[in-house]
PDB file of C-alpha atoms in Angstrom:
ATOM      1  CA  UNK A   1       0.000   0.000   0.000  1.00  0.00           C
ATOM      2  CA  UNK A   2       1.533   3.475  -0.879  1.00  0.00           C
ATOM      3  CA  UNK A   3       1.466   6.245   0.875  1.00  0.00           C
ATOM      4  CA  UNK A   4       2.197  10.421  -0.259  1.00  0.00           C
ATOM      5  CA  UNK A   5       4.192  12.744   1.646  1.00  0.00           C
ATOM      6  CA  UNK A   6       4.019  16.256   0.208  1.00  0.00           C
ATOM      7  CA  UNK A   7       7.980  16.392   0.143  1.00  0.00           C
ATOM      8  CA  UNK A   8      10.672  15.157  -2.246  1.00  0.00           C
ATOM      9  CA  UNK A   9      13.360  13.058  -0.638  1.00  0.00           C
ATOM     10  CA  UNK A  10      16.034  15.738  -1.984  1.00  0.00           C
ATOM     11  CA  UNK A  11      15.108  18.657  -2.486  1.00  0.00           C
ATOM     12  CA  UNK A  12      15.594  20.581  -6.425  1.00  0.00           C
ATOM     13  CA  UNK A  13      16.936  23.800  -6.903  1.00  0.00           C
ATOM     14  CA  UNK A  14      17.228  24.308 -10.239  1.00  0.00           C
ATOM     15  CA  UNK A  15      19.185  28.036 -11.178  1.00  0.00           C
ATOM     16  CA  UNK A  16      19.716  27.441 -14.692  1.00  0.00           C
ATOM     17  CA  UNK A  17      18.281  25.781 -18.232  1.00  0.00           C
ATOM     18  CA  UNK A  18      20.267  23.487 -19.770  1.00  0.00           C
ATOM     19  CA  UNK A  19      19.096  20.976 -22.792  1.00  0.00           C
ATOM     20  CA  UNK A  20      22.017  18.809 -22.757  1.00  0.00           C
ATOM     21  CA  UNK A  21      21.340  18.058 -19.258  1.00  0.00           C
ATOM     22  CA  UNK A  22      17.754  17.549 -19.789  1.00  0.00           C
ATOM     23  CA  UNK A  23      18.609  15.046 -22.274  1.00  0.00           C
ATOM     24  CA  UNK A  24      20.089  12.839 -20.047  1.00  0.00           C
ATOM     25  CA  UNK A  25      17.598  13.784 -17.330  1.00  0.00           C
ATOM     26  CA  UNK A  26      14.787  12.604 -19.497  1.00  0.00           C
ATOM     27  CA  UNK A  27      16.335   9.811 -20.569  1.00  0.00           C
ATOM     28  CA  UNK A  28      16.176   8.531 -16.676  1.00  0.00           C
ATOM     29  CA  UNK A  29      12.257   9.389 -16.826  1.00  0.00           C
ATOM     30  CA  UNK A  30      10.176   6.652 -19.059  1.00  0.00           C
ATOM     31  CA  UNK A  31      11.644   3.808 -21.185  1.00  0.00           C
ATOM     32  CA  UNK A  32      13.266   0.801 -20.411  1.00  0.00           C
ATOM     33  CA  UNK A  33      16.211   1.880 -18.652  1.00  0.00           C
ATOM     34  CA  UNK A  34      13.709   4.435 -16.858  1.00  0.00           C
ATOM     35  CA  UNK A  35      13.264   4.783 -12.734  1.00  0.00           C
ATOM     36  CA  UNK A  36       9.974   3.852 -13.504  1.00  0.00           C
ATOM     37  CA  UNK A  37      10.757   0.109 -15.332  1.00  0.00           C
ATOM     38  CA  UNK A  38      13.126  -0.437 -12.720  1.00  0.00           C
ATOM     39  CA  UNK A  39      10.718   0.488  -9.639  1.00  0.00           C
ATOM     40  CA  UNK A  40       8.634  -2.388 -11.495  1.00  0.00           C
ATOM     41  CA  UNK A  41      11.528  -4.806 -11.959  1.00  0.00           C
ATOM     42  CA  UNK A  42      12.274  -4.460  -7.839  1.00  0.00           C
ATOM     43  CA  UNK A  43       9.114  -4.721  -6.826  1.00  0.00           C
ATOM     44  CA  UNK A  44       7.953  -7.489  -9.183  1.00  0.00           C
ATOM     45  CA  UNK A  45      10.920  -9.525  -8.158  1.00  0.00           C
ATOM     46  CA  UNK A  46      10.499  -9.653  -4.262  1.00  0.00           C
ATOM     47  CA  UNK A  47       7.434 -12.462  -4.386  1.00  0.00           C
ATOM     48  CA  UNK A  48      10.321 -14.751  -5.460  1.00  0.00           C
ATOM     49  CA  UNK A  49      13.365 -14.007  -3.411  1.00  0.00           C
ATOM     50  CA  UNK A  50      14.919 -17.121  -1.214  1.00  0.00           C
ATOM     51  CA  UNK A  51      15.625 -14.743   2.142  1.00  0.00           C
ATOM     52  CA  UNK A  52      13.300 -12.259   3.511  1.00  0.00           C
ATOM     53  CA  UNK A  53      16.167  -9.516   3.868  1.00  0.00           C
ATOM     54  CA  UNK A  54      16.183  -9.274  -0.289  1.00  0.00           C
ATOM     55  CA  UNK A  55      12.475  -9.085   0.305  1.00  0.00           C
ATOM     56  CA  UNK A  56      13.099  -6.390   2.369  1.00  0.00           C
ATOM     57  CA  UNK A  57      15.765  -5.043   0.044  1.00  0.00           C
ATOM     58  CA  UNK A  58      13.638  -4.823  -2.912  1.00  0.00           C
ATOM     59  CA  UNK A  59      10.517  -3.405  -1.510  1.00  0.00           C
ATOM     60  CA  UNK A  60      12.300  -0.525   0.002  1.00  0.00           C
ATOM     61  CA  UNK A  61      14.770   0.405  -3.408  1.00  0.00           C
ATOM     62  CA  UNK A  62      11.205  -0.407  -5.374  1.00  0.00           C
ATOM     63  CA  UNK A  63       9.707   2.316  -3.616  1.00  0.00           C
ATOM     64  CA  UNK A  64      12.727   4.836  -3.753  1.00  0.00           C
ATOM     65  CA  UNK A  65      12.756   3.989  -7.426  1.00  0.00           C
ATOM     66  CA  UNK A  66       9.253   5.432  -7.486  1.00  0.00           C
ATOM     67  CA  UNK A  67      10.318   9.107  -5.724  1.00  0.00           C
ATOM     68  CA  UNK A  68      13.210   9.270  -8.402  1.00  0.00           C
ATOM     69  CA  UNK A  69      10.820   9.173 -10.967  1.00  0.00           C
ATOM     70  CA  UNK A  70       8.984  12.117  -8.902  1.00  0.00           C
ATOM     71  CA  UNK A  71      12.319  14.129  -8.228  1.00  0.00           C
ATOM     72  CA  UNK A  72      13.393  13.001 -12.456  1.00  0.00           C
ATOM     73  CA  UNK A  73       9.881  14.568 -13.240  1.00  0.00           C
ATOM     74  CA  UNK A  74       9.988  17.699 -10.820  1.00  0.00           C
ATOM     75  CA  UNK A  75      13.303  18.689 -12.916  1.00  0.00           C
ATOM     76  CA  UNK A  76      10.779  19.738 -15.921  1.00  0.00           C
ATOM     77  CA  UNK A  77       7.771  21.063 -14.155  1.00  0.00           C
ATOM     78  CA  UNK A  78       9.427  22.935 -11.058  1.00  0.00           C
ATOM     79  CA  UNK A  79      10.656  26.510 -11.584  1.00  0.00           C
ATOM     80  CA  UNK A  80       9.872  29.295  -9.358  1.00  0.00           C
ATOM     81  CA  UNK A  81       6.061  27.632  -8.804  1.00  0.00           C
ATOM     82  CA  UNK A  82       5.509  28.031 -12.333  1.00  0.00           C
ATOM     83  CA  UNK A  83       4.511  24.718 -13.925  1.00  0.00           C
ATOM     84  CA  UNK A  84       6.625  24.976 -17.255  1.00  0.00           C
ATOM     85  CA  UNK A  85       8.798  22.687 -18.948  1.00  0.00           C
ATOM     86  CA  UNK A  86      11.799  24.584 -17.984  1.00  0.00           C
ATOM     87  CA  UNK A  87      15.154  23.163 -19.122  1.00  0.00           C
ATOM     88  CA  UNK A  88      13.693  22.714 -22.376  1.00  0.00           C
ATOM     89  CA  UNK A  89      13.714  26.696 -22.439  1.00  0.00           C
TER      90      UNK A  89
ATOM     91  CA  UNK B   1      22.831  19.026  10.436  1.00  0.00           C
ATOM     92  CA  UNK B   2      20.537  20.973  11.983  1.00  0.00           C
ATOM     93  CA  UNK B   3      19.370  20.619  15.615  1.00  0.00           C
ATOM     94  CA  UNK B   4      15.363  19.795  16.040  1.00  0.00           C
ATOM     95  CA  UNK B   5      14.085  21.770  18.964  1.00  0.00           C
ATOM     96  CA  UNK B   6      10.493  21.552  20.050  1.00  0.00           C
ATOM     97  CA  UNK B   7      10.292  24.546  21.009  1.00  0.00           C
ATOM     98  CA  UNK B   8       7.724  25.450  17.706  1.00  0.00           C
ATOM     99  CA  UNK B   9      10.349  28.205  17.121  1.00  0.00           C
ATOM    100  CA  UNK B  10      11.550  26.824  13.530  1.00  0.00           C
ATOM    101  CA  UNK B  11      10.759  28.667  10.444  1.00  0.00           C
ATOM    102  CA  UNK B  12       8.532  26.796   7.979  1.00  0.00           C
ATOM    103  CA  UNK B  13      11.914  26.478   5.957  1.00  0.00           C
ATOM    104  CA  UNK B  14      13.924  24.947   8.860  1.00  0.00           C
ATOM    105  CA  UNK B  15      11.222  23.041   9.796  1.00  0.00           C
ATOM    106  CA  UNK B  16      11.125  21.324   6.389  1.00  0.00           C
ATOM    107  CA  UNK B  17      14.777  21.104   5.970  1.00  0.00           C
ATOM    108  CA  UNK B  18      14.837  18.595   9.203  1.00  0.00           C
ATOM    109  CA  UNK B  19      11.682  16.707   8.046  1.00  0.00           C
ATOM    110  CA  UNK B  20      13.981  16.220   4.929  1.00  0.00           C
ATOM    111  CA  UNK B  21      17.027  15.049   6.315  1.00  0.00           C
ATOM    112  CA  UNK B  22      15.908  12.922   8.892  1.00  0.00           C
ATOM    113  CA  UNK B  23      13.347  11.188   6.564  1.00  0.00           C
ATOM    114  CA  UNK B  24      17.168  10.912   4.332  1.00  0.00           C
ATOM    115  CA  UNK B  25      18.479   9.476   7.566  1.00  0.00           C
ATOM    116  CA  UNK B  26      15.851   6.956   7.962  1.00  0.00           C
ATOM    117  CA  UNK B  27      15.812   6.220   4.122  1.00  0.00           C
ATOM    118  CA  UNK B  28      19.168   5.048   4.559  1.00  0.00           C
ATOM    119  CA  UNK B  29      19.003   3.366   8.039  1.00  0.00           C
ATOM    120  CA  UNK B  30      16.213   1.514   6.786  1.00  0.00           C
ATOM    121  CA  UNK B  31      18.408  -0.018   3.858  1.00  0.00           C
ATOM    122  CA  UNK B  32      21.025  -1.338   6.402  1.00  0.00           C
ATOM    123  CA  UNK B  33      18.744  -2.988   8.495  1.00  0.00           C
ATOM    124  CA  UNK B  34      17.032  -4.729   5.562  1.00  0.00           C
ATOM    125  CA  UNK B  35      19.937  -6.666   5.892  1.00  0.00           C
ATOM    126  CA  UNK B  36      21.506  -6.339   9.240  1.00  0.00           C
ATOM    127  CA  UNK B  37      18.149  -6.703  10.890  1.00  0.00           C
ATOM    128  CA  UNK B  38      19.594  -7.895  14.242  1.00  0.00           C
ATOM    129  CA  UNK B  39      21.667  -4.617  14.442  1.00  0.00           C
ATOM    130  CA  UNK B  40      20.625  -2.812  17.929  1.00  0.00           C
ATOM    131  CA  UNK B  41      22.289   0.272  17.325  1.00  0.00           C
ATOM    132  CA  UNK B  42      20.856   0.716  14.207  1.00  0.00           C
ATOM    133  CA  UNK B  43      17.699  -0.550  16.053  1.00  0.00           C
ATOM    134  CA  UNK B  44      18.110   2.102  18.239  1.00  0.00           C
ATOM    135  CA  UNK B  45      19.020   4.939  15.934  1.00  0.00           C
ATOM    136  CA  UNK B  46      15.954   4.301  13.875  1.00  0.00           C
ATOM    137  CA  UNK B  47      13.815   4.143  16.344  1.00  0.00           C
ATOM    138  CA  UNK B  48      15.052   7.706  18.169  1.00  0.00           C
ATOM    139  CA  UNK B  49      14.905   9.588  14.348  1.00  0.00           C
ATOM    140  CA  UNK B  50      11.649   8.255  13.604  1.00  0.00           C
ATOM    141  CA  UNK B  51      10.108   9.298  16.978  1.00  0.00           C
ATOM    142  CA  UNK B  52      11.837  12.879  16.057  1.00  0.00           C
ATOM    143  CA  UNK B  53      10.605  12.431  12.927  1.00  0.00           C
ATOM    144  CA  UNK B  54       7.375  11.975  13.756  1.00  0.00           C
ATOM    145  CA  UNK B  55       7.112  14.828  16.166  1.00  0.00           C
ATOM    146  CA  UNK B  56       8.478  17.088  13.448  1.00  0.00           C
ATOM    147  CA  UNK B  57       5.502  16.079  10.848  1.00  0.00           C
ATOM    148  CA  UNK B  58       2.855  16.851  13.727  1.00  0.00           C
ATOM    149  CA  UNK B  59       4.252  20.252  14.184  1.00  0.00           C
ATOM    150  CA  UNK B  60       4.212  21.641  10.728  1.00  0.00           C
ATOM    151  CA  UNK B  61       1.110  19.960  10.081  1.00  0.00           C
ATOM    152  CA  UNK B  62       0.092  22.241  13.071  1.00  0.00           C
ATOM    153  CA  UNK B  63       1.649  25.216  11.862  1.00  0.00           C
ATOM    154  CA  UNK B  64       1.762  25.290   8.364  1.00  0.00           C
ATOM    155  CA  UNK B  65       0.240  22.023   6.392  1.00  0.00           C
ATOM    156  CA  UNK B  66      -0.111  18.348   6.537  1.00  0.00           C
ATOM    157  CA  UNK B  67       2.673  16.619   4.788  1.00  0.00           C
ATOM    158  CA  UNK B  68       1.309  13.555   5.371  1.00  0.00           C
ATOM    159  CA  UNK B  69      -2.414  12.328   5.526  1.00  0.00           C
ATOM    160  CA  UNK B  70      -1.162  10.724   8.718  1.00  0.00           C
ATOM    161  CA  UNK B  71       0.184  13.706  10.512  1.00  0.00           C
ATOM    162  CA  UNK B  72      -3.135  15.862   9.561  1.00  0.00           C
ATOM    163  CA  UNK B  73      -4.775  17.453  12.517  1.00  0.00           C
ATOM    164  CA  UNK B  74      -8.026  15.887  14.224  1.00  0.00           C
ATOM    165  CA  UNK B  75     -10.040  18.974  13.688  1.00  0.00           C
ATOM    166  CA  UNK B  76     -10.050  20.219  10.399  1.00  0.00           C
ATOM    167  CA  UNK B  77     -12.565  22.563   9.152  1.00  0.00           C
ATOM    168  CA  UNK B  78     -12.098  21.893   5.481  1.00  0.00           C
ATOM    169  CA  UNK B  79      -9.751  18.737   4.063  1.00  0.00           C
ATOM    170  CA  UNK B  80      -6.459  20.558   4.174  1.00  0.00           C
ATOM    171  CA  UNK B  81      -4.667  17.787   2.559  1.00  0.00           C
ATOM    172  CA  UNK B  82      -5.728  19.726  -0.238  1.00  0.00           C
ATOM    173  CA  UNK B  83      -5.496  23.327   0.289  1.00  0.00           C
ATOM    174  CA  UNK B  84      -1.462  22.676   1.783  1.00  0.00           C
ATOM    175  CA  UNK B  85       0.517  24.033  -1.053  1.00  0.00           C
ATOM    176  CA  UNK B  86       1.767  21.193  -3.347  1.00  0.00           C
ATOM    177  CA  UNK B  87       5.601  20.525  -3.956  1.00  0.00           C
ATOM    178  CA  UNK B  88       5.156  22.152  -7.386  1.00  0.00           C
ATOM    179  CA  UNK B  89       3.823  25.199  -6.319  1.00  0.00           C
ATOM    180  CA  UNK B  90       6.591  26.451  -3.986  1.00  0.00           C
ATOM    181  CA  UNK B  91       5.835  23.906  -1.385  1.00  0.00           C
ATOM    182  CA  UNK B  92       8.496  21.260  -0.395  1.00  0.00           C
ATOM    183  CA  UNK B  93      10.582  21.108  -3.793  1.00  0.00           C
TER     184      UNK B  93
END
């Protein structure tokens, strides 16, 4: 069961655009090599694991997996308040 | 790091700040004793953070806004949860 917190785990300050660094950043946001595919790959993997500390393991990286995708996502809508796609700039 | 006193005499800024990096602190505690579960000073140092932790969540959901739905106050007159400011609008990003 997930739960919210109104809070990113670190927090983003972002001073300047940059598209080559949004290239990479966006890169880390859907696909297969995305936080998102790998939050799925952890999480789907714990209902098989041999010792309950890999359980452990996977649920709680799973889940972190899941805020990087927040904090990836956050790097294109957070500027000043203002919801805009701002490295792209 | 900052020092928690609860004293309510944070700023809404240092008050977030803590929340952060103890919930950090915990983030990472809680990956060592995934698998050192038997360790008791980890035991113990998770235990005292996430007390403080705790205590910090209640206080700016007091003072400012519920960053949890399980720190919200009892008495609400209208659902605050969403009325807080969001972390995209200035709030915690």
């Amino acid at each position: 069961m997930w739960r919210y917190e109104k809070r990113l785990q670190y927090p983003v300050n972002i001073t300047q655009t940059n598209p080559q660094i949004a290239q990479v950043i966006i890169s880390q946001f859907g696909g297969p090599d995305g936080e998102l595919a790998a939050s799925m790959r952890y999480l789907s993997q714990r209902y098989t694991m041999p010792y309950r500390e890999v359980m452990g393991v996977l649920t709680d990286i799973g889940r972190e997996a899941s805020e990087m995708f927040r904090l990836t996502a956050s790097f294109f809508g957070c500027f000043e308040g203002r919801v805009t796609p701002f490295y792209w700039k | 790091m900052m020092q928690y006193r609860q004293d309510g005499m944070h700023s809404q800024k240092q008050l977030a700040d803590w929340i952060d990096q103890v919930s950090f602190m915990l983030d990472d505690t809680l990956l060592y004793l995934d698998t050192h579960p038997c360790d008791k000073e980890a035991l113990q140092f998770f235990e005292h953070f996430h007390e403080l932790r705790k205590e910090a969540l209640e206080e700016y959901a007091k003072r400012f806004t519920p960053l949890t739905l399980d720190s919200m106050a009892s008495c609400q007159e209208k659902w605050e949860w969403v009325y807080g400011k969001w972390p995209w609008e200035g709030g915690a990003c």
